[in-house]
PDB file of C-alpha atoms in Angstrom:
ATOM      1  CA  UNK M  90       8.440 -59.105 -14.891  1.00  0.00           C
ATOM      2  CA  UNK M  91       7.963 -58.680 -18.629  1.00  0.00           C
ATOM      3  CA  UNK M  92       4.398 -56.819 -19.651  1.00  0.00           C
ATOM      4  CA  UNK M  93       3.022 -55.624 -22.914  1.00  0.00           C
ATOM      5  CA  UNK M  94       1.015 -52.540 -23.298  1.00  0.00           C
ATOM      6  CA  UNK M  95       1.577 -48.899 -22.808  1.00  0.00           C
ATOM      7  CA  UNK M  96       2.973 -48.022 -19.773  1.00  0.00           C
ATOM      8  CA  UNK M  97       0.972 -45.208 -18.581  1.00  0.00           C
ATOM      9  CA  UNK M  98       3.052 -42.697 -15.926  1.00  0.00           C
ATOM     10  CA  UNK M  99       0.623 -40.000 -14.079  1.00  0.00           C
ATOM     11  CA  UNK M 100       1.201 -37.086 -11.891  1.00  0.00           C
ATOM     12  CA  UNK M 101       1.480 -33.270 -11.892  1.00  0.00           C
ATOM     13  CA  UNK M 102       3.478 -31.082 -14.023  1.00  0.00           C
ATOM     14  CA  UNK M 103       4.508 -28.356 -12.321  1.00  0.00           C
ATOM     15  CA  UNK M 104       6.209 -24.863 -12.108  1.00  0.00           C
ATOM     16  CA  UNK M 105       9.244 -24.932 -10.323  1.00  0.00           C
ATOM     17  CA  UNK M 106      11.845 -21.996  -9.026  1.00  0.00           C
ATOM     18  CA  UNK M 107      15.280 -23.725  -8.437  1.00  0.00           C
ATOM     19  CA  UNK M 108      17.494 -21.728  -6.133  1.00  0.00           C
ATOM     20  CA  UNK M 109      21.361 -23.265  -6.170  1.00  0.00           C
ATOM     21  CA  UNK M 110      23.270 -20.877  -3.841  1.00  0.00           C
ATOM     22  CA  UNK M 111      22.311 -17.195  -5.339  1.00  0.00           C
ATOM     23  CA  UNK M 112      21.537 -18.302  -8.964  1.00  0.00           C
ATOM     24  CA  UNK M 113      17.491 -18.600  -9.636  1.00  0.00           C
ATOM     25  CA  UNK M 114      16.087 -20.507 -12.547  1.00  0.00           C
ATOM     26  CA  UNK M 115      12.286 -20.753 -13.408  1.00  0.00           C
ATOM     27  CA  UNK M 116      11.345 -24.381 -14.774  1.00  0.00           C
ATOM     28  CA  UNK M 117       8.893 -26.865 -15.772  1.00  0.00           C
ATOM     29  CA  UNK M 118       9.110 -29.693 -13.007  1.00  0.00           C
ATOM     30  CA  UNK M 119       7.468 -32.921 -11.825  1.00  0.00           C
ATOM     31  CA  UNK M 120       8.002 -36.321 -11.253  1.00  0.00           C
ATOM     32  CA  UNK M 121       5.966 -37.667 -14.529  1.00  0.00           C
ATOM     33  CA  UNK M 122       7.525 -34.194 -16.334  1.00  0.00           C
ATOM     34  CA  UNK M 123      11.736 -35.822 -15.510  1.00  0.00           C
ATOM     35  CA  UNK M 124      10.521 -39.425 -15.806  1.00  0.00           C
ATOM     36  CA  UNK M 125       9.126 -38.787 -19.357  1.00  0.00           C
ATOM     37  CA  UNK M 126      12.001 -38.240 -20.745  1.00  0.00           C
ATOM     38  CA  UNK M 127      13.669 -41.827 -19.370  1.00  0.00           C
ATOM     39  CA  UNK M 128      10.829 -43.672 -20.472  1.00  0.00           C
ATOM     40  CA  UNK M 129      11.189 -41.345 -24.327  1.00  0.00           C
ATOM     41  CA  UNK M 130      14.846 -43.154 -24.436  1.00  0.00           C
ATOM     42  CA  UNK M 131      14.515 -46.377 -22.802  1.00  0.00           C
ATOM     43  CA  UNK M 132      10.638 -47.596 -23.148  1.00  0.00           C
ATOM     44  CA  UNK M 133       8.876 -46.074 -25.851  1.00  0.00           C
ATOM     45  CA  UNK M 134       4.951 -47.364 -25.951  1.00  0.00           C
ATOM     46  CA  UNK M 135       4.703 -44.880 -22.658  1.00  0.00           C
ATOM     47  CA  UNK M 136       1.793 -42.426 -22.028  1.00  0.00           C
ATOM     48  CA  UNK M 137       2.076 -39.545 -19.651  1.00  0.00           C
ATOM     49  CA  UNK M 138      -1.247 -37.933 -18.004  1.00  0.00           C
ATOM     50  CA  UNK M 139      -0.302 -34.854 -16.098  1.00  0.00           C
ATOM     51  CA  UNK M 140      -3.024 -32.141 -14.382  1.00  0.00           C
ATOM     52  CA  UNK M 141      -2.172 -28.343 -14.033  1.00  0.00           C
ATOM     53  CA  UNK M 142      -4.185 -25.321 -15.178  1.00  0.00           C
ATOM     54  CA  UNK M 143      -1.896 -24.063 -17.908  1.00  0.00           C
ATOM     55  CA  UNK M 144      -1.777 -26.289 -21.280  1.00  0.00           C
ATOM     56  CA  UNK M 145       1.405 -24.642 -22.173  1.00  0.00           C
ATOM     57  CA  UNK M 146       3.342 -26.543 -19.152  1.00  0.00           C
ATOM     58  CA  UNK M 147       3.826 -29.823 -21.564  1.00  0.00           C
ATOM     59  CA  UNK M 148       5.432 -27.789 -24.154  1.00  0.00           C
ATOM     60  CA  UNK M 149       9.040 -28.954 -23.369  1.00  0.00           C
ATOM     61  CA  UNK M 150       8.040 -33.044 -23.026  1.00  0.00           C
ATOM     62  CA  UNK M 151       9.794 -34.722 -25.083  1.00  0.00           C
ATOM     63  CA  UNK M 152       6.939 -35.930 -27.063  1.00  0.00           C
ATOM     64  CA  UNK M 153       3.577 -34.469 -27.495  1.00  0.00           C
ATOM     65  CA  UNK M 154       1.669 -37.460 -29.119  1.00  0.00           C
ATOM     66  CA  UNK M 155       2.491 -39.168 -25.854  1.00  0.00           C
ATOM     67  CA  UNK M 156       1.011 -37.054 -23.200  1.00  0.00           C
ATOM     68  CA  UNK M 157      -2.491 -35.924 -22.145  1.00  0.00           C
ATOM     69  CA  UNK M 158      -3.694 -32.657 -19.467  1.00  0.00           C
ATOM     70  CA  UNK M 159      -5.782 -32.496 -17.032  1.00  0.00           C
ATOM     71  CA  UNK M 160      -6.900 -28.904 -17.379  1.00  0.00           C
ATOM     72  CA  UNK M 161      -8.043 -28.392 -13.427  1.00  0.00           C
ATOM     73  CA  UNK M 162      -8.160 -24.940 -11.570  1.00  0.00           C
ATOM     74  CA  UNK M 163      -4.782 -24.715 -10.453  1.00  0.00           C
ATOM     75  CA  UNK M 164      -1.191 -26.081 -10.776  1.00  0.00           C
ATOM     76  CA  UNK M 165       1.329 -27.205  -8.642  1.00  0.00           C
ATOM     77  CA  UNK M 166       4.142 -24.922  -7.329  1.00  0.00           C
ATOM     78  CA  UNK M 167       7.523 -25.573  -6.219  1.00  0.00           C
ATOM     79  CA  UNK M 168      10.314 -24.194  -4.987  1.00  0.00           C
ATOM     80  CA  UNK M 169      13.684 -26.254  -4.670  1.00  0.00           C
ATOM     81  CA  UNK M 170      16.013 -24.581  -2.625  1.00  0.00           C
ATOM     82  CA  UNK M 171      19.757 -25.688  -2.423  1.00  0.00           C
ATOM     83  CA  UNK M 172      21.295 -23.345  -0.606  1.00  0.00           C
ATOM     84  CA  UNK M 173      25.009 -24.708  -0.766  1.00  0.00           C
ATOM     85  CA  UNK M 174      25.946 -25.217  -4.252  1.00  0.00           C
ATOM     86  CA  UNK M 175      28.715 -27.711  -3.403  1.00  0.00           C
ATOM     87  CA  UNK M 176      26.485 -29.902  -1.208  1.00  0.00           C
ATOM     88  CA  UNK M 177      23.742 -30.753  -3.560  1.00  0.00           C
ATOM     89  CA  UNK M 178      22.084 -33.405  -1.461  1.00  0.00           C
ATOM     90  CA  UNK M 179      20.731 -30.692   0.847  1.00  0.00           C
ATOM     91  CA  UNK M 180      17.612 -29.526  -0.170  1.00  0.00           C
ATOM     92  CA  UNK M 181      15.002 -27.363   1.525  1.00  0.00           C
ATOM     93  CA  UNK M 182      11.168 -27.369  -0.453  1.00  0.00           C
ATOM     94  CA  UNK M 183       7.883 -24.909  -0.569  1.00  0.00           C
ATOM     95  CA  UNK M 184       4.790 -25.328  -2.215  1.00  0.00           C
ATOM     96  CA  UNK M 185       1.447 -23.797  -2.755  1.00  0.00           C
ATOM     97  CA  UNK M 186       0.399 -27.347  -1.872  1.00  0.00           C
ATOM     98  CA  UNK M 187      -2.114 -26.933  -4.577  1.00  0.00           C
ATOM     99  CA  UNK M 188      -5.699 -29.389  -3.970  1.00  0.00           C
ATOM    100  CA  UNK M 189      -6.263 -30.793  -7.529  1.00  0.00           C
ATOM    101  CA  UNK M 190      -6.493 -34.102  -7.257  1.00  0.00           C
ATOM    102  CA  UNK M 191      -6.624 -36.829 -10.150  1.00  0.00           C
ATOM    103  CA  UNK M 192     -10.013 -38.502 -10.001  1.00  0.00           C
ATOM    104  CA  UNK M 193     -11.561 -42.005 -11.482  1.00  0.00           C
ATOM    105  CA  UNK M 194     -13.538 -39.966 -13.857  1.00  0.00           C
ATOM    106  CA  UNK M 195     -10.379 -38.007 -15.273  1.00  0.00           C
ATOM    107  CA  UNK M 196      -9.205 -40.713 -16.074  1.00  0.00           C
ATOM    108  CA  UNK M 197     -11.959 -43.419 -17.436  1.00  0.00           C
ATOM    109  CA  UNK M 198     -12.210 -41.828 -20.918  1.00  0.00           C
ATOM    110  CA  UNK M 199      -8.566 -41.373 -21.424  1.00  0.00           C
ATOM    111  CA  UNK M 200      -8.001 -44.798 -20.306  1.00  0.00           C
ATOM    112  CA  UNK M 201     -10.481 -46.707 -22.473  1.00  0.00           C
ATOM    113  CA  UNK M 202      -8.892 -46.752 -25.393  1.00  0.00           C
ATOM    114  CA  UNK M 203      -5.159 -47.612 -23.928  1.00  0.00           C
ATOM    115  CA  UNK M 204      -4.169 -51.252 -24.163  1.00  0.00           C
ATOM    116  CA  UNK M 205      -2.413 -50.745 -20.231  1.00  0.00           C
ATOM    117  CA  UNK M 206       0.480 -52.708 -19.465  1.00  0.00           C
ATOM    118  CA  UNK M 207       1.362 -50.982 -16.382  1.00  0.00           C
ATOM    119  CA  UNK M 208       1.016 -47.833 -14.349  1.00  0.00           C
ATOM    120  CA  UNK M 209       3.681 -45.317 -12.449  1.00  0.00           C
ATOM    121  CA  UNK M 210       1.789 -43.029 -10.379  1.00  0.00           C
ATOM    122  CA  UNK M 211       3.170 -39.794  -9.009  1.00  0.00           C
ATOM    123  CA  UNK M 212       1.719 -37.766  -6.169  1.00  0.00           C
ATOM    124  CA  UNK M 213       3.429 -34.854  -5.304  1.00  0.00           C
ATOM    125  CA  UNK M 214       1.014 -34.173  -2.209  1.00  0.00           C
ATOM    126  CA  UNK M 215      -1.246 -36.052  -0.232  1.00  0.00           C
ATOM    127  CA  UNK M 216      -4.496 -34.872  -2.365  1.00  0.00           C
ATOM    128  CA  UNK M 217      -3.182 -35.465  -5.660  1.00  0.00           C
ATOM    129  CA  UNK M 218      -4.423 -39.264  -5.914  1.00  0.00           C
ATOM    130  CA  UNK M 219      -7.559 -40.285  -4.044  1.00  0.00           C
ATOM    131  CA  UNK M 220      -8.005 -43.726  -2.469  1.00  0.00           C
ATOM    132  CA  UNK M 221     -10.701 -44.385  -5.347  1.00  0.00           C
ATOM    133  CA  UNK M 222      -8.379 -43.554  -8.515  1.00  0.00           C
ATOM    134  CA  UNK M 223      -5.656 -45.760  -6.721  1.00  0.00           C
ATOM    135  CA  UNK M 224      -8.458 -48.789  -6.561  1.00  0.00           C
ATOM    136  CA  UNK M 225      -9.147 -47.870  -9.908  1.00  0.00           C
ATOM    137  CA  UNK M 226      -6.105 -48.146 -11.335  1.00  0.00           C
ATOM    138  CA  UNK M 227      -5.734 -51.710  -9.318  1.00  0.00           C
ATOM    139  CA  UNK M 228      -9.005 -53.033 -11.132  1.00  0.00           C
ATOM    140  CA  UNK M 229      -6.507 -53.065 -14.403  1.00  0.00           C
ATOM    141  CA  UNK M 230      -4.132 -55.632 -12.751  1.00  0.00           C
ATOM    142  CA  UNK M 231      -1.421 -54.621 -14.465  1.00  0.00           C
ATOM    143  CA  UNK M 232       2.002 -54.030 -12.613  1.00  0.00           C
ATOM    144  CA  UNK M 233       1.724 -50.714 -10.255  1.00  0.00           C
ATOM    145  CA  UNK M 234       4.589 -48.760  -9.010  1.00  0.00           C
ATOM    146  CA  UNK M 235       4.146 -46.089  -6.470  1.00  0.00           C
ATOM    147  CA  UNK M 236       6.372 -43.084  -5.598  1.00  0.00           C
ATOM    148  CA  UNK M 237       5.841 -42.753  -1.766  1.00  0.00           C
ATOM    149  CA  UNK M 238       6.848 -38.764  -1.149  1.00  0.00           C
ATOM    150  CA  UNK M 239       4.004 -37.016  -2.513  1.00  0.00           C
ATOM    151  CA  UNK M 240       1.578 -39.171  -0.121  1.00  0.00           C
ATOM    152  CA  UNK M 241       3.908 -38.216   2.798  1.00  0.00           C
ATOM    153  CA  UNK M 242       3.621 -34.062   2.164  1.00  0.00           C
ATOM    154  CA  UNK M 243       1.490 -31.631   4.002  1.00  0.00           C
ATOM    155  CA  UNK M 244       1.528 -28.258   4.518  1.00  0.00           C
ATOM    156  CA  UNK M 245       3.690 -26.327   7.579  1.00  0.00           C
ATOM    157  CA  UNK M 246       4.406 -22.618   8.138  1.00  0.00           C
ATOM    158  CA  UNK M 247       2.912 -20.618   5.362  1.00  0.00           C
ATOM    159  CA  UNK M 248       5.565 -17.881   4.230  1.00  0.00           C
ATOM    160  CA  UNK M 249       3.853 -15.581   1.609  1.00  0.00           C
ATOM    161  CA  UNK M 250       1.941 -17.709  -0.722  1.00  0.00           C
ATOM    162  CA  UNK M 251       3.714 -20.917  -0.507  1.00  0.00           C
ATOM    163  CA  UNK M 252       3.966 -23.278   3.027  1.00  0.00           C
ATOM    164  CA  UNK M 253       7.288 -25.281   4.062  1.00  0.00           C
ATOM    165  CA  UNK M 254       6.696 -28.965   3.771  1.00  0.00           C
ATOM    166  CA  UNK M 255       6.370 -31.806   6.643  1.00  0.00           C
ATOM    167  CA  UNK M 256       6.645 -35.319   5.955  1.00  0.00           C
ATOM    168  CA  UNK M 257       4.280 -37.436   7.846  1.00  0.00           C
ATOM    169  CA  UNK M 258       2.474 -40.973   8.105  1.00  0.00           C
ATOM    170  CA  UNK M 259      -0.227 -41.426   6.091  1.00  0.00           C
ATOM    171  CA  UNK M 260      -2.914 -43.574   7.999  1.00  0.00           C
ATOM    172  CA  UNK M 261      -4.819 -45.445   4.908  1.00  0.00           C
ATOM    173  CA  UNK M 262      -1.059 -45.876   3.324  1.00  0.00           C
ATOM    174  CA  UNK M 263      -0.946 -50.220   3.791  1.00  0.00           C
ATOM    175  CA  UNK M 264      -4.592 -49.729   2.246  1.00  0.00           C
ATOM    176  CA  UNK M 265      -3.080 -47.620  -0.694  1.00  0.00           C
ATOM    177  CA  UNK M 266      -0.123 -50.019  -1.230  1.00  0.00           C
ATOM    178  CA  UNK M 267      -1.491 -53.212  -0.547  1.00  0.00           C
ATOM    179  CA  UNK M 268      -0.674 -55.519  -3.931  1.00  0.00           C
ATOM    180  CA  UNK M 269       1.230 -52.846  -5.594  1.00  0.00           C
ATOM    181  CA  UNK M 270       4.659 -54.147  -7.039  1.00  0.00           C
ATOM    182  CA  UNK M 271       6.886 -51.776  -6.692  1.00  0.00           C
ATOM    183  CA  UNK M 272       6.916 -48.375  -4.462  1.00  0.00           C
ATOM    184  CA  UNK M 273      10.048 -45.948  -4.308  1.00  0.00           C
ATOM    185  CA  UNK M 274      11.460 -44.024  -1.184  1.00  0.00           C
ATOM    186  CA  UNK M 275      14.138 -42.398   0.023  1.00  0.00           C
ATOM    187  CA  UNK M 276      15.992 -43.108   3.008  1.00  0.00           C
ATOM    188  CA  UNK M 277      14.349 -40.286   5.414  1.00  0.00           C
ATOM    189  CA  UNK M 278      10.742 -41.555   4.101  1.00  0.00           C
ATOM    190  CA  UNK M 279      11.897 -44.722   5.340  1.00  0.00           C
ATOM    191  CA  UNK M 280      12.584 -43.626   8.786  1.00  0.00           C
ATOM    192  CA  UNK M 281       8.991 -41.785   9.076  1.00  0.00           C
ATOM    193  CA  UNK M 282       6.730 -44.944   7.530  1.00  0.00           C
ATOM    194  CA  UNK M 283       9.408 -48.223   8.011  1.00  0.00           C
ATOM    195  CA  UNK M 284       9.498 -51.249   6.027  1.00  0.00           C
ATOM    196  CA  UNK M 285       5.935 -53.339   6.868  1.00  0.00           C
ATOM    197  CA  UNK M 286       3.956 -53.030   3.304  1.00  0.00           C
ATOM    198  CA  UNK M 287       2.469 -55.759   1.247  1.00  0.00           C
ATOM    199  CA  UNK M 288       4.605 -54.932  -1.996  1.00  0.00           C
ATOM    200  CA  UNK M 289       7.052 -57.223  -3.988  1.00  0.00           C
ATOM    201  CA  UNK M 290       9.651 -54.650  -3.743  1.00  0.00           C
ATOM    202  CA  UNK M 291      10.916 -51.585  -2.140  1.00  0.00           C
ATOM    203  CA  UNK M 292      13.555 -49.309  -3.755  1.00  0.00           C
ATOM    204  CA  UNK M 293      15.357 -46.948  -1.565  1.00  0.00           C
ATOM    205  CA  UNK M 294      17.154 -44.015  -2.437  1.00  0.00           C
ATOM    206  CA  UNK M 295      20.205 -42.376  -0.491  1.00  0.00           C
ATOM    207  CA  UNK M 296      21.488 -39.582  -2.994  1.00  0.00           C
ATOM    208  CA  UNK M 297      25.134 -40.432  -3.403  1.00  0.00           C
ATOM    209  CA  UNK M 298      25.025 -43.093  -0.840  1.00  0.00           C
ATOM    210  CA  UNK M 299      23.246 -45.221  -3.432  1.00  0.00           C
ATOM    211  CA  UNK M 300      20.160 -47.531  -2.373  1.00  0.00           C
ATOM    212  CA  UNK M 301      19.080 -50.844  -1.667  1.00  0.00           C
ATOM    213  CA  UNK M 302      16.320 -52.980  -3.159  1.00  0.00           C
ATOM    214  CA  UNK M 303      14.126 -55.065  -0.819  1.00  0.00           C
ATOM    215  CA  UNK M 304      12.229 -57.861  -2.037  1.00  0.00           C
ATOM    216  CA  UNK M 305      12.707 -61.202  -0.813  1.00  0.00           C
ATOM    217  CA  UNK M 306      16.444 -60.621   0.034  1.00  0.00           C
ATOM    218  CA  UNK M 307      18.379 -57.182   0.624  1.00  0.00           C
ATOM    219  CA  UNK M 308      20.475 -55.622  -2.616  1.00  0.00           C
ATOM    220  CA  UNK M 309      22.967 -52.853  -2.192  1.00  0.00           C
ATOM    221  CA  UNK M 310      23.501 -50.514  -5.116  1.00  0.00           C
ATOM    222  CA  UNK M 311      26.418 -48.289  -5.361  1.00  0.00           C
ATOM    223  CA  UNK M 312      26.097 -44.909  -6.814  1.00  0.00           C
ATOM    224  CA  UNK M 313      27.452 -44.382  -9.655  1.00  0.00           C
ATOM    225  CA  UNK M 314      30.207 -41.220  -9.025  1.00  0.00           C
ATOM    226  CA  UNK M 315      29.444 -38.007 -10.871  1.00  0.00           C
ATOM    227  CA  UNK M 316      31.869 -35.919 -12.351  1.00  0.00           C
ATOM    228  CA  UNK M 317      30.796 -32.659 -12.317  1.00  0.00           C
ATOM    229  CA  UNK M 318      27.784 -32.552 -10.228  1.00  0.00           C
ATOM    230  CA  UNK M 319      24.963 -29.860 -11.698  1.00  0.00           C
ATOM    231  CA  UNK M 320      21.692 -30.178 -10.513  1.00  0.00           C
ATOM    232  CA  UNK M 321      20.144 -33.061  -8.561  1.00  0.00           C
ATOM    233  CA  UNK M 322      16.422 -31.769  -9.082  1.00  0.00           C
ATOM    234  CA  UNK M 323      14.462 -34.857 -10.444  1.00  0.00           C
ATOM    235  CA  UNK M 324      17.427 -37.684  -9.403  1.00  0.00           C
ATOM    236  CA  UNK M 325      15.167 -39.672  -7.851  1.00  0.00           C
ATOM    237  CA  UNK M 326      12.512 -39.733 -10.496  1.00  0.00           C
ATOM    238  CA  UNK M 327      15.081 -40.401 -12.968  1.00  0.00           C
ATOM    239  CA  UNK M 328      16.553 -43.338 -11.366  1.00  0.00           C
ATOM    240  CA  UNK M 329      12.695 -44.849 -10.949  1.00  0.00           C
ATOM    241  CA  UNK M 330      11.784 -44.182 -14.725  1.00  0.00           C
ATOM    242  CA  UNK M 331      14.856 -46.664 -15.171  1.00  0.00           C
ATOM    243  CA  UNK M 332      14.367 -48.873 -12.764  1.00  0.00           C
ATOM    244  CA  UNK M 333      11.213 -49.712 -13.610  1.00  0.00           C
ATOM    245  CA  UNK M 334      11.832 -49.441 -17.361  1.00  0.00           C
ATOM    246  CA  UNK M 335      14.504 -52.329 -16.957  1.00  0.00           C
ATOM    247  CA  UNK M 336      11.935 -53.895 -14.929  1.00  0.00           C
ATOM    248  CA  UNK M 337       9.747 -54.171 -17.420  1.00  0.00           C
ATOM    249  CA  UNK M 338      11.735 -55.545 -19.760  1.00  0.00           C
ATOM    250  CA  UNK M 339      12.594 -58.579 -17.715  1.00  0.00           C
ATOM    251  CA  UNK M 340      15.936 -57.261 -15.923  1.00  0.00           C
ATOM    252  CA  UNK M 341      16.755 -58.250 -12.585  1.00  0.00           C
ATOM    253  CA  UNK M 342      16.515 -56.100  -9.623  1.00  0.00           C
ATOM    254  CA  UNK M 343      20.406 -56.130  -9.416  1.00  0.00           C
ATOM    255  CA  UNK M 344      20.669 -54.941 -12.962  1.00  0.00           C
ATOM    256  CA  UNK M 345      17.650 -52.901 -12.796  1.00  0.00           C
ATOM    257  CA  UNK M 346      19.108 -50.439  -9.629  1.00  0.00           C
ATOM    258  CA  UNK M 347      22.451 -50.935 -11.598  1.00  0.00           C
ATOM    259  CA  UNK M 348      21.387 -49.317 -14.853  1.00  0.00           C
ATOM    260  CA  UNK M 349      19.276 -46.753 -12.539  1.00  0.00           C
ATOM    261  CA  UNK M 350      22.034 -46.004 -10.694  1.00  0.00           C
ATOM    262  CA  UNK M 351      23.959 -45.075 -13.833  1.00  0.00           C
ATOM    263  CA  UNK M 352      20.969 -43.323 -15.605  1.00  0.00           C
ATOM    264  CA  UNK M 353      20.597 -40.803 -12.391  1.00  0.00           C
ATOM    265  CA  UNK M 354      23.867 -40.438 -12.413  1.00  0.00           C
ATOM    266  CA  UNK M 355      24.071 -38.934 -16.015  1.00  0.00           C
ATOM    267  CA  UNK M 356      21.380 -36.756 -15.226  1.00  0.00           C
ATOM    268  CA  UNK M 357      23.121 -35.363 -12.478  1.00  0.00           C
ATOM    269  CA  UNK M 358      26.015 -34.059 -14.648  1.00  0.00           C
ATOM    270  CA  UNK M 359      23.571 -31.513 -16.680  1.00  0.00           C
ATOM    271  CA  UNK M 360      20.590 -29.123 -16.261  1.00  0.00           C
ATOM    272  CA  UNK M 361      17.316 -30.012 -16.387  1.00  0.00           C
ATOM    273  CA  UNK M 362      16.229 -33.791 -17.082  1.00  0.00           C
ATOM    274  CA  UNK M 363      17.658 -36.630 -18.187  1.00  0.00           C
ATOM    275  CA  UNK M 364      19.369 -36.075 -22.254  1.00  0.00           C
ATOM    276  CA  UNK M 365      21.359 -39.023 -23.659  1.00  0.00           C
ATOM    277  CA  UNK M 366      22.977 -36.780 -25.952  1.00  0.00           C
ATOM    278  CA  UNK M 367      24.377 -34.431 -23.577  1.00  0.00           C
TER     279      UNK M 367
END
């Protein structure tokens, strides 16, 4: 799988409130926000598009000739809850589950003038991405990879402002993924929506139990141990802004998850998102 063009990478930026045992940080957060900064390092002709209300949100990209906003009503809220700081891998999420949802029309003028070679698209709920924009972005037929969560998310008990999150199916999903190349999951999405989708691969996650790769055989991909583990916020975003960046470049599967695997782990070991120089 080797493309030219700019890879363009869309989903929310969002505010985030990170809670590791009793320590509270406030942050800038989103799948397209962490995944930026692989693609800055490892695949440079990249283009995020990101929708919140607040321009100032994409002040801390890495690169602000490479992203566009959505201004839209209201942004996207999170807050990422670890509540044992030495088991990272347990995470309990709220959100204001915010209804701002990236449209075909966003999108057409920004899109005209980009030579597309391929597409990463981010929902972080089940509104952000409309069946129409995802038949949109198909009409391009250019490689599409999916992030599966985000499509999986609705609303539960509302405490204060913000609601806990359920995962469930999503009845038009097969139409949504039908021909897309690549879509990303972790292991407890897997459980809730199984295995039956007309994609070329599946990448599953499993936090430090690694993942596995399922395309026209089964690959197993150890994780790579972390040292000092710091915060796992954006782990799984990381490792697909690699995977798919090696991907592109014409890497195998096997070395793709391998160099993924390493990538996440490295972002693991510091605050915040992925930093080669740290």
């Amino acid at each position: 799988m080797v493309e030219q063009g700019t890879l363009v990478v869309i989903g929310p930026v969002t505010e985030d409130l990170v809670i590791i045992g009793d320590e509270n940080s406030r942050k800038i957060g989103g799948a397209t926000y962490f995944q930026s900064f692989v693609f800055e390092e490892f695949y440079n002709d990249y283009l995020a598009i990101v929708n919140c209300s607040d321009e100032s949100l994409i002040k801390d990209f890495p690169s602000s000739d490479k992203i566009k906003v959505l201004l839209k009503e209201d942004t996207h809220f999170f807050i990422n809850h670890y509540p044992n700081p030495n088991d990272l891998n347990i995470r309990q999420q709220m959100s204001n589950f915010a209804r701002i949802p990236i449209l075909k029309s966003d999108l057409e003028s920004i899109l005209a003038d980009v030579n597309v070679g391929a597409f990463v698209v981010n929902p972080l709920n089940r509104y952000d991405f409309p069946l129409e924009t995802i038949e949109y972005l198909k009409s391009f037929e250019v490689p599409l990879f999916i992030s599966i969560q985000g499509f999986l998310r609705l609303p539960d008990v509302k405490v204060n402002e913000n609601y806990t999150i359920k995962l469930d199916d999503f009845d038009g999903l097969s139409h949504v993924l039908r021909g897309v190349n690549a879509i990303f999951l972790d292991e407890s999405e897997k459980n809730i929506i199984g295995l039956d989708f007309d994609v070329d691969e599946i990448v599953i996650t499993n936090g430090s139990h690694g993942s596995t790769i399922i395309s026209d055989s089964e690959i197993k991909i150890e994780a790579v141990e972390c040292v000092n583990v710091v915060d796992t916020t954006g782990c799984g975003d990381t490792y697909m802004a690699a995977y798919i960046s090696q991907r592109l470049k014409g890497y195998t599967k096997k070395e793709s998850g391998n160099f993924a695997s390493s990538i996440a782990s490295k972002k693991i070991e510091n605050l915040g998102p992925f930093n080669i120089k740290k």
